[in-house]
Amino acid sequence: MTQKELIGKLANKLQWDESNSSDFLETISNILNEQLSENNIISIDNFGTFSTQKYQEYILVDSETGERYLMPPEVVVLFEPYTGDVFEPVDHSFNISFEADDSLKGKINSAFQNFEPTLINEGVEFPGIQVVSSQQPKTEIAIPIEPIADAEPTPPVETKVVGDKENLSKPVLQTDIDLRQKSRSRKSSRVLIPVLGGVAIVMATLFFFNGVASRKGVNSGKRRNN
């Protein structure tokens, strides 16, 4: 679904013109962006919960050269879909997923924007920091994570699978993406719905609008009966 198609559906549901629907959608996206940037939990009835989680810094070891890199912390956005009213077995081959765009990632990681992966000199040690190899295709490695303060409930610790690394001369971008995201990738079809400002909330918005439209219909019926 494109942004234009979404706006058309919202306009049809709420009986608004497309200009007002576009402005309303942008406002909702901006509010959610702000809340996630402040590390707040966003719970949407009958849809799911958005939250943020901090991944601690770790040491990445290049499996071919032996070079070690200190990787900076990162805050990521997590999404847990609502399944409370599902009475049939959930088909895990089809999932509603969330993926933040670069603008949102930049906002929630603004505290670490000046930190970059750093080559560690020989003999320098950092006790207590997790060490990860860049090439362990069948080994699951737990990256320590630190929950955002006052965030409840705390999402479960995720296990990171370290994949192959093609370009060892540039360990920063390729490996960082693999370590943060590869464990969440599945061999299944996913619905990735990017919307204004980097927040994938299309389905949540439609749930909300359906509720608004339904309440309007009920109230109109009551007035006609009276």
Tab-separated table of N, CA and C in Angstrom, residues 2-61:
chain	number	residue	atom	x	y	z
A	2	THR	N	0.671	2.124	-0.947
A	2	THR	CA	1.434	3.364	-1.000
A	2	THR	C	0.808	4.400	-0.067
A	3	GLN	N	1.546	5.474	0.161
A	3	GLN	CA	1.026	6.541	1.018
A	3	GLN	C	-0.230	7.157	0.410
A	4	LYS	N	-0.239	7.322	-0.900
A	4	LYS	CA	-1.406	7.902	-1.562
A	4	LYS	C	-2.625	7.004	-1.405
A	5	GLU	N	-2.429	5.690	-1.549
A	5	GLU	CA	-3.544	4.751	-1.380
A	5	GLU	C	-4.063	4.765	0.053
A	6	LEU	N	-3.144	4.863	1.007
A	6	LEU	CA	-3.554	4.925	2.405
A	6	LEU	C	-4.401	6.166	2.670
A	7	ILE	N	-3.952	7.302	2.167
A	7	ILE	CA	-4.706	8.540	2.361
A	7	ILE	C	-6.092	8.419	1.750
A	8	GLY	N	-6.170	7.771	0.572
A	8	GLY	CA	-7.474	7.567	-0.055
A	8	GLY	C	-8.397	6.720	0.804
A	9	LYS	N	-7.862	5.668	1.424
A	9	LYS	CA	-8.681	4.812	2.289
A	9	LYS	C	-9.141	5.558	3.535
A	10	LEU	N	-8.238	6.364	4.107
A	10	LEU	CA	-8.615	7.140	5.282
A	10	LEU	C	-9.705	8.146	4.943
A	11	ALA	N	-9.562	8.792	3.804
A	11	ALA	CA	-10.573	9.758	3.382
A	11	ALA	C	-11.923	9.084	3.196
A	12	ASN	N	-11.912	7.875	2.630
A	12	ASN	CA	-13.156	7.138	2.416
A	12	ASN	C	-13.783	6.693	3.742
A	13	LYS	N	-12.953	6.236	4.682
A	13	LYS	CA	-13.456	5.772	5.975
A	13	LYS	C	-14.079	6.906	6.779
A	14	LEU	N	-13.392	8.045	6.797
A	14	LEU	CA	-13.834	9.159	7.632
A	14	LEU	C	-14.697	10.161	6.880
A	15	GLN	N	-14.849	9.947	5.567
A	15	GLN	CA	-15.615	10.862	4.725
A	15	GLN	C	-15.020	12.272	4.783
A	16	TRP	N	-13.706	12.321	4.708
A	16	TRP	CA	-12.976	13.577	4.642
A	16	TRP	C	-12.404	13.723	3.243
A	17	ASP	N	-11.952	14.954	2.927
A	17	ASP	CA	-11.226	15.099	1.669
A	17	ASP	C	-9.787	14.639	1.894
A	18	GLU	N	-9.062	14.399	0.808
A	18	GLU	CA	-7.719	13.826	0.912
A	18	GLU	C	-6.733	14.769	1.596
A	19	SER	N	-6.951	16.078	1.469
A	19	SER	CA	-6.049	17.034	2.103
A	19	SER	C	-6.113	16.920	3.626
A	20	ASN	N	-7.329	16.874	4.173
A	20	ASN	CA	-7.480	16.738	5.625
A	20	ASN	C	-6.969	15.382	6.110
A	21	SER	N	-7.213	14.334	5.320
A	21	SER	CA	-6.745	13.001	5.700
A	21	SER	C	-5.224	12.947	5.733
A	22	SER	N	-4.587	13.597	4.764
A	22	SER	CA	-3.127	13.627	4.715
A	22	SER	C	-2.556	14.367	5.918
A	23	ASP	N	-3.163	15.511	6.259
A	23	ASP	CA	-2.693	16.283	7.413
A	23	ASP	C	-2.864	15.498	8.708
A	24	PHE	N	-3.994	14.789	8.818
A	24	PHE	CA	-4.263	14.028	10.031
A	24	PHE	C	-3.268	12.882	10.185
A	25	LEU	N	-2.983	12.183	9.091
A	25	LEU	CA	-2.025	11.082	9.129
A	25	LEU	C	-0.636	11.578	9.498
A	26	GLU	N	-0.255	12.723	8.955
A	26	GLU	CA	1.059	13.276	9.256
A	26	GLU	C	1.161	13.660	10.732
A	27	THR	N	0.069	14.195	11.290
A	27	THR	CA	0.065	14.566	12.706
A	27	THR	C	0.253	13.344	13.596
A	28	ILE	N	-0.458	12.264	13.279
A	28	ILE	CA	-0.325	11.032	14.062
A	28	ILE	C	1.104	10.498	13.983
A	29	SER	N	1.676	10.505	12.792
A	29	SER	CA	3.047	10.017	12.619
A	29	SER	C	4.035	10.848	13.428
A	30	ASN	N	3.846	12.166	13.411
A	30	ASN	CA	4.752	13.042	14.153
A	30	ASN	C	4.668	12.798	15.656
A	31	ILE	N	3.439	12.589	16.148
A	31	ILE	CA	3.269	12.322	17.580
A	31	ILE	C	3.964	11.021	17.974
A	32	LEU	N	3.777	9.981	17.172
A	32	LEU	CA	4.420	8.705	17.476
A	32	LEU	C	5.937	8.809	17.389
A	33	ASN	N	6.416	9.569	16.411
A	33	ASN	CA	7.857	9.801	16.307
A	33	ASN	C	8.404	10.437	17.576
A	34	GLU	N	7.695	11.459	18.057
A	34	GLU	CA	8.142	12.166	19.254
A	34	GLU	C	8.159	11.243	20.465
A	35	GLN	N	7.105	10.441	20.623
A	35	GLN	CA	7.022	9.555	21.781
A	35	GLN	C	8.122	8.488	21.759
A	36	LEU	N	8.372	7.909	20.593
A	36	LEU	CA	9.431	6.904	20.490
A	36	LEU	C	10.804	7.529	20.695
A	37	SER	N	10.982	8.763	20.229
A	37	SER	CA	12.257	9.448	20.421
A	37	SER	C	12.523	9.722	21.891
A	38	GLU	N	11.455	9.825	22.688
A	38	GLU	CA	11.584	10.040	24.133
A	38	GLU	C	11.586	8.718	24.899
A	39	ASN	N	11.680	7.614	24.164
A	39	ASN	CA	11.746	6.267	24.758
A	39	ASN	C	10.484	5.895	25.534
A	40	ASN	N	9.347	6.391	25.090
A	40	ASN	CA	8.073	6.040	25.714
A	40	ASN	C	7.474	4.811	25.041
A	41	ILE	N	6.679	4.054	25.798
A	41	ILE	CA	5.971	2.904	25.246
A	41	ILE	C	4.646	3.371	24.665
A	42	ILE	N	4.321	2.906	23.460
A	42	ILE	CA	3.065	3.255	22.803
A	42	ILE	C	2.260	1.981	22.616
A	43	SER	N	1.118	1.919	23.267
A	43	SER	CA	0.252	0.746	23.174
A	43	SER	C	-1.018	1.123	22.426
A	44	ILE	N	-1.322	0.383	21.362
A	44	ILE	CA	-2.500	0.643	20.538
A	44	ILE	C	-3.443	-0.541	20.677
A	45	ASP	N	-4.645	-0.277	21.179
A	45	ASP	CA	-5.608	-1.347	21.431
A	45	ASP	C	-5.858	-2.176	20.180
A	46	ASN	N	-5.883	-3.492	20.370
A	46	ASN	CA	-6.193	-4.448	19.305
A	46	ASN	C	-5.199	-4.417	18.151
A	47	PHE	N	-4.035	-3.827	18.373
A	47	PHE	CA	-3.020	-3.802	17.316
A	47	PHE	C	-1.664	-4.264	17.821
A	48	GLY	N	-1.119	-3.568	18.826
A	48	GLY	CA	0.177	-3.962	19.346
A	48	GLY	C	0.845	-2.861	20.135
A	49	THR	N	2.098	-3.094	20.494
A	49	THR	CA	2.844	-2.168	21.339
A	49	THR	C	4.199	-1.852	20.720
A	50	PHE	N	4.513	-0.556	20.670
A	50	PHE	CA	5.824	-0.083	20.245
A	50	PHE	C	6.625	0.281	21.492
A	51	SER	N	7.900	-0.061	21.499
A	51	SER	CA	8.771	0.304	22.613
A	51	SER	C	10.194	0.447	22.098
A	52	THR	N	11.068	0.971	22.939
A	52	THR	CA	12.478	1.117	22.565
A	52	THR	C	13.339	0.297	23.511
A	53	GLN	N	14.492	-0.117	23.014
A	53	GLN	CA	15.421	-0.899	23.835
A	53	GLN	C	16.852	-0.553	23.442
A	54	LYS	N	17.707	-0.488	24.441
A	54	LYS	CA	19.103	-0.133	24.208
A	54	LYS	C	19.972	-1.379	24.166
A	55	TYR	N	20.769	-1.492	23.093
A	55	TYR	CA	21.769	-2.548	22.969
A	55	TYR	C	23.109	-1.987	23.442
A	56	GLN	N	23.747	-2.708	24.352
A	56	GLN	CA	25.017	-2.248	24.898
A	56	GLN	C	26.129	-2.315	23.847
A	57	GLU	N	27.200	-1.567	24.095
A	57	GLU	CA	28.369	-1.636	23.227
A	57	GLU	C	28.982	-3.032	23.306
A	58	TYR	N	29.692	-3.427	22.256
A	58	TYR	CA	30.343	-4.736	22.231
A	58	TYR	C	31.596	-4.653	21.365
A	59	ILE	N	32.437	-5.669	21.469
A	59	ILE	CA	33.668	-5.721	20.680
A	59	ILE	C	33.464	-6.691	19.524
A	60	LEU	N	33.676	-6.224	18.313
A	60	LEU	CA	33.555	-7.043	17.115
A	60	LEU	C	34.945	-7.468	16.661
A	61	VAL	N	35.164	-8.771	16.536
A	61	VAL	CA	36.460	-9.305	16.117
A	61	VAL	C	36.369	-9.754	14.669
